[in-house]
Each structure stands twice: as structure tokens, then as C-alpha cells.
CSV table of C-alpha atoms in Angstrom, one decimal:
chain,number,residue,atom,x,y,z
X,1,SER,CA,-0.1,0.2,0.0
X,2,GLN,CA,0.4,3.5,-0.3
X,3,GLN,CA,3.1,5.4,2.1
X,4,GLY,CA,1.2,8.5,3.4
X,5,GLU,CA,-2.5,7.2,4.4
X,6,GLU,CA,-4.3,9.8,6.1
X,7,ASP,CA,-8.4,10.1,8.2
X,8,PRO,CA,-10.3,10.6,8.6
X,9,GLN,CA,-11.3,10.3,4.6
X,10,ALA,CA,-14.1,12.9,4.5
X,11,LEU,CA,-14.5,15.1,7.4
X,12,SER,CA,-18.1,18.3,7.2
X,13,ILE,CA,-17.2,20.9,9.3
X,14,GLN,CA,-19.1,24.4,9.9
X,15,GLU,CA,-17.2,27.0,9.1
X,16,GLY,CA,-15.0,28.5,11.8
X,17,GLU,CA,-14.5,25.6,13.8
X,18,ASN,CA,-11.0,23.6,13.7
X,19,ALA,CA,-10.5,20.7,10.8
X,20,THR,CA,-7.6,18.3,12.5
X,21,MET,CA,-6.6,15.5,9.9
X,22,ASN,CA,-3.9,13.1,10.2
X,23,CYS,CA,-1.6,10.7,8.4
X,24,SER,CA,0.5,8.0,9.0
X,25,TYR,CA,3.6,6.8,6.9
X,26,LYS,CA,5.4,4.0,7.3
X,27,THR,CA,9.1,3.9,6.6
X,28,SER,CA,11.8,6.8,6.9
X,29,ILE,CA,11.5,10.1,5.6
X,30,ASN,CA,13.6,13.3,4.8
X,31,ASN,CA,10.5,15.0,4.8
X,32,LEU,CA,6.5,15.4,4.9
X,33,GLN,CA,4.5,17.5,3.7
X,34,TRP,CA,1.2,18.8,3.4
X,35,TYR,CA,-1.3,20.0,0.2
X,36,ARG,CA,-4.9,21.3,-1.2
X,37,GLN,CA,-6.0,20.1,-4.2
X,38,ASN,CA,-9.9,21.8,-4.6
X,39,SER,CA,-12.5,19.7,-7.0
X,40,GLY,CA,-10.7,19.3,-10.4
X,41,ARG,CA,-7.8,21.0,-10.1
X,42,GLY,CA,-4.0,20.9,-9.1
X,43,LEU,CA,-2.6,20.1,-6.5
X,44,VAL,CA,-1.3,23.0,-3.6
X,45,HIS,CA,2.0,22.4,-2.1
X,46,LEU,CA,0.9,23.9,1.3
X,47,ILE,CA,3.2,23.1,3.7
X,48,LEU,CA,6.5,21.0,4.5
X,49,ILE,CA,7.6,19.7,8.1
X,50,ARG,CA,10.8,18.2,7.7
X,51,SER,CA,11.6,15.0,9.6
X,52,ASN,CA,14.1,16.8,12.2
X,53,GLU,CA,10.8,19.2,12.8
X,54,ARG,CA,8.1,18.6,15.4
X,55,GLU,CA,5.4,21.4,14.3
X,56,LYS,CA,4.9,23.7,12.1
X,57,HIS,CA,2.9,26.9,11.5
X,58,SER,CA,1.3,28.8,8.1
X,59,GLY,CA,-0.9,31.4,8.4
X,60,ARG,CA,-4.6,29.1,10.0
X,61,LEU,CA,-2.6,25.8,9.1
X,62,ARG,CA,-0.2,24.6,11.9
X,63,VAL,CA,1.2,20.8,11.3
X,64,THR,CA,2.6,18.1,14.1
X,65,LEU,CA,5.0,15.2,12.9
X,66,ASP,CA,6.0,13.0,15.3
X,67,THR,CA,8.6,10.3,13.7
X,68,SER,CA,8.4,7.9,16.2
X,69,LYS,CA,4.7,7.3,15.3
X,70,LYS,CA,5.4,7.7,11.9
X,71,SER,CA,2.5,10.3,11.3
X,72,SER,CA,1.4,13.7,11.0
X,73,SER,CA,-1.0,15.9,11.2
X,74,LEU,CA,-2.8,19.1,9.9
X,75,LEU,CA,-4.7,21.2,11.5
X,76,ILE,CA,-6.7,24.1,10.3
X,77,THR,CA,-8.2,27.3,12.0
X,78,ALA,CA,-11.3,28.9,12.2
X,79,SER,CA,-12.5,27.3,8.5
X,80,ARG,CA,-13.7,28.5,5.9
X,81,ALA,CA,-15.7,27.4,3.4
X,82,ALA,CA,-12.9,28.4,1.2
X,83,ASP,CA,-11.1,25.5,3.1
X,84,THR,CA,-13.9,22.7,1.4
X,85,ALA,CA,-11.1,20.6,-1.0
X,86,SER,CA,-9.7,17.5,-0.7
X,87,TYR,CA,-6.1,16.9,1.8
X,88,PHE,CA,-2.8,15.8,0.8
X,89,CYS,CA,0.3,14.2,2.8
X,90,ALA,CA,3.4,12.8,1.4
X,91,THR,CA,6.0,11.7,2.1
X,92,ALA,CA,9.9,12.0,0.3
X,93,GLN,CA,11.0,8.3,0.2
X,94,VAL,CA,14.4,7.5,-1.0
X,95,ASP,CA,14.5,5.0,-4.4
X,96,THR,CA,17.0,3.5,-6.4
X,97,GLY,CA,18.5,6.7,-7.8
X,98,GLY,CA,17.0,9.5,-6.1
X,99,PHE,CA,14.3,10.1,-4.3
X,100,LYS,CA,10.4,9.6,-4.9
X,101,THR,CA,7.1,11.4,-3.8
X,102,ILE,CA,4.4,8.8,-2.0
X,103,PHE,CA,0.4,10.4,-1.3
X,104,GLY,CA,-2.0,9.3,0.7
X,105,ALA,CA,-5.5,9.3,-0.7
X,106,GLY,CA,-6.4,12.3,1.2
X,107,THR,CA,-8.7,13.9,3.3
X,108,ARG,CA,-12.0,15.0,1.5
X,109,LEU,CA,-12.9,18.3,3.7
X,110,PHE,CA,-16.4,19.9,3.3
X,111,VAL,CA,-17.2,23.8,5.5
X,112,LYS,CA,-20.2,24.5,6.1
X,113,ALA,CA,-20.9,28.5,5.3
L,1,SER,CA,12.3,30.5,-10.2
L,2,GLN,CA,10.8,27.2,-11.0
L,3,THR,CA,7.6,26.7,-13.1
L,4,ILE,CA,5.4,23.6,-14.2
L,5,HIS,CA,3.7,23.6,-18.2
L,6,GLN,CA,1.6,20.5,-18.1
L,7,TRP,CA,-1.2,20.1,-20.7
L,8,PRO,CA,-3.8,20.2,-22.6
L,9,ALA,CA,-6.3,21.2,-19.5
L,10,THR,CA,-8.6,19.1,-20.7
L,11,LEU,CA,-8.9,16.1,-23.4
L,12,VAL,CA,-11.7,13.9,-24.7
L,13,GLN,CA,-9.6,11.0,-26.5
L,14,PRO,CA,-12.6,7.9,-28.4
L,15,VAL,CA,-11.4,4.0,-27.1
L,16,GLY,CA,-8.2,3.2,-29.8
L,17,SER,CA,-6.7,6.0,-29.8
L,18,PRO,CA,-3.5,7.2,-28.9
L,19,LEU,CA,-2.2,9.5,-25.7
L,20,SER,CA,0.6,12.1,-25.2
L,21,LEU,CA,0.0,14.4,-22.7
L,22,GLU,CA,3.6,17.2,-22.4
L,23,CYS,CA,4.7,18.5,-19.0
L,24,THR,CA,7.9,21.1,-19.0
L,25,VAL,CA,9.8,22.6,-16.0
L,26,GLU,CA,11.2,25.5,-16.0
L,27,GLY,CA,13.9,26.6,-13.7
L,28,THR,CA,15.0,23.9,-12.5
L,29,SER,CA,17.9,21.3,-13.9
L,30,ASN,CA,18.2,17.6,-13.7
L,31,PRO,CA,14.8,17.5,-11.5
L,32,ASN,CA,13.1,14.3,-10.8
L,33,LEU,CA,9.7,13.8,-13.0
L,34,TYR,CA,6.7,12.5,-11.9
L,35,TRP,CA,3.2,10.9,-13.8
L,36,TYR,CA,0.2,11.1,-10.8
L,37,ARG,CA,-3.6,9.4,-12.3
L,38,GLN,CA,-6.6,10.3,-9.6
L,39,ALA,CA,-9.3,8.3,-10.2
L,40,ALA,CA,-12.7,10.8,-9.6
L,41,GLY,CA,-13.1,10.4,-5.6
L,42,ARG,CA,-10.4,8.4,-4.9
L,43,GLY,CA,-6.8,9.2,-3.9
L,44,LEU,CA,-3.2,10.1,-6.1
L,45,GLN,CA,-2.1,7.1,-7.9
L,46,LEU,CA,2.0,7.4,-9.2
L,47,LEU,CA,2.9,6.1,-12.7
L,48,PHE,CA,5.8,6.8,-13.4
L,49,TYR,CA,8.6,8.3,-12.4
L,50,SER,CA,12.0,9.5,-13.8
L,51,VAL,CA,15.6,10.6,-12.0
L,52,GLY,CA,17.1,11.6,-15.0
L,53,ILE,CA,17.0,11.7,-19.5
L,54,GLY,CA,15.9,8.4,-20.2
L,55,GLN,CA,15.4,6.7,-16.5
L,56,ILE,CA,11.8,5.7,-16.2
L,57,SER,CA,10.2,3.1,-13.3
L,58,SER,CA,6.9,1.3,-14.2
L,59,GLU,CA,5.6,1.7,-10.5
L,60,VAL,CA,2.3,0.1,-12.3
L,61,PRO,CA,1.5,-2.1,-14.7
L,62,GLN,CA,-1.6,-0.3,-17.4
L,63,ASN,CA,-2.0,0.6,-20.3
L,64,LEU,CA,0.8,3.8,-20.7
L,65,SER,CA,3.9,4.9,-21.1
L,66,ALA,CA,6.2,7.9,-20.6
L,67,SER,CA,9.5,8.7,-21.8
L,68,ARG,CA,11.9,11.8,-20.7
L,69,PRO,CA,13.7,12.8,-23.8
L,70,GLN,CA,15.1,15.8,-22.5
L,71,ASP,CA,16.0,16.8,-19.2
L,72,ARG,CA,13.3,19.0,-18.1
L,73,GLN,CA,10.2,17.1,-20.3
L,74,PHE,CA,8.2,14.5,-19.4
L,75,ILE,CA,6.0,12.7,-21.4
L,76,LEU,CA,2.8,10.6,-21.1
L,77,SER,CA,1.8,7.9,-23.8
L,78,SER,CA,-0.6,5.2,-24.7
L,79,LYS,CA,-0.8,3.4,-28.1
L,80,LYS,CA,-3.9,2.4,-27.6
L,81,LEU,CA,-6.5,4.3,-25.2
L,82,LEU,CA,-9.0,2.3,-22.8
L,83,LEU,CA,-11.9,3.3,-21.4
L,84,SER,CA,-10.2,2.9,-17.8
L,85,ASP,CA,-7.3,5.4,-18.7
L,86,SER,CA,-10.2,8.2,-17.8
L,87,GLY,CA,-8.7,10.1,-15.0
L,88,PHE,CA,-7.2,13.2,-13.5
L,89,TYR,CA,-3.2,13.0,-14.9
L,90,LEU,CA,-0.6,15.5,-13.1
L,91,CYS,CA,2.8,16.1,-13.8
L,92,ALA,CA,5.4,16.8,-10.7
L,93,TRP,CA,8.7,17.9,-10.3
L,94,SER,CA,10.6,17.5,-7.0
L,95,VAL,CA,14.0,18.7,-6.2
L,96,ILE,CA,16.0,17.6,-3.7
L,97,TYR,CA,18.2,20.4,-1.0
L,98,PRO,CA,22.4,19.5,-1.0
L,99,GLY,CA,23.4,19.0,2.2
L,100,THR,CA,20.4,18.6,4.1
L,101,GLY,CA,18.8,16.0,1.7
L,102,ASN,CA,15.5,17.1,1.8
L,103,THR,CA,13.2,17.5,-0.5
L,104,GLU,CA,10.1,19.5,-2.5
L,105,ALA,CA,7.3,18.2,-4.7
L,106,PHE,CA,5.7,20.7,-7.4
L,107,PHE,CA,2.6,20.1,-8.9
L,108,GLY,CA,1.1,21.3,-12.6
L,109,GLN,CA,-2.1,22.0,-12.7
L,110,GLY,CA,-2.7,18.8,-14.6
L,111,THR,CA,-5.2,17.2,-17.6
L,112,ARG,CA,-8.0,15.6,-16.8
L,113,LEU,CA,-8.3,13.0,-19.2
L,114,THR,CA,-12.4,11.5,-20.7
L,115,VAL,CA,-11.8,8.0,-23.0
L,116,VAL,CA,-15.1,7.7,-24.9
């Protein structure tokens, strides 16, 4: 199975609430990234957290990384309807000749106005 | 700055027709390049990745092939499309930062392929 398994698969919240999404992975990583994808559009890079970091903030986003548990979480505070999208975590994994990036199936977030 | 171009944005092709999707990257050299497919409502599936010219790794058996004729060009092809090839295809590139070994991936806007 692929690295980066997110849960929940789908999340529906009210505007103003916080949304938390989790990601687990299986092997050692150099870093973990979170992406957003609006329906039918390309992926947008949100935030990267390195393996030696435990927490990182960017605006309303907060990402944590626990390498001992091989897990990460993405918290979106004070959610807005515009945050409705699919969110993916991705890990960079060493492979023969270089790195490859592995994505999970994503969490679909729906923020109700 | 680095940019990635992927075209076309949408494509409708009949079953049995050939396919060629092109992706080019600007502003970087020797990137790792990727093709992903996303079926409707599903996650991303890594199809191919390349660490250099002419070097292609296939992740899943399928009706598609990839080529990298130039350092910053990655092409996804098929000789005969199947209905099951319909999906959203994303090209991406990643860079490895010297010293730290950290990497970041960047994506194109995607091509929505409908095989009819």
C-alpha cells in the first residue's frame, strides 16, 4: 500500500470550527508535505515539515510530525467555506537513483457556511 | 523561479486512439519528474517517475508509458486508450536540496482525460 494514509477519509464541519486531519506513513522519511486540491484542479503545496522538526505553522495551518509514531497531523483553525477541498500528505522516500514522493488517498474536507 | 507546464488541461479521446501528454519544467535542472493519476474521488496514484534523461521507473502495470527525451520534459503516452484510462493526470517535479537531502514536490495543474 502507498505511504501517507490520511484519516478521516472525509470530514464535514461548520465554518469557524477547526479541522484536523491525520496522516500515517510506513518508512523513514526526509520530510512530509501537505497539499490541497480543489475539485478538478491541480495540487497546491501547503507546508513542508522536515524530519527533525516537530511542529510548523503557516497562517491558519499547523502541522505536527511525530517520527516515533510515523504520523503527522494538519490542523486548520477557524475554517472557512473556501477551505473546502481534498488534503493530501506526501512523504519523500529514498529510492534507487533518487527520491520519489508518495501520496495518500487524501481527506475530503467540506466546510459548511 | 521554477514553473511547471502541463497541457492540455482537458482532453476527450475515443477508445483506441493514442495519447500524448506533455510536461515541461523551467527554472531548475535535473529534477525528478513524476506522472500521477487520480481517479474521480480517489487519491493519487504514482504512475511513473524519472531521475534523469531516459531513466523511467514504472510503478504500476498499465496501458501507459512515459518518456523523458530532455532533462526538463516528461511525456505520458499510450498507443491505444482504454475507457479505464479516464482520469485526472498530474505531472510533478521534485528537487533535492543539497546538504540536507530534503525534497519538495511541485505539481502542474493537471489534465482531465475522458476516454469515450
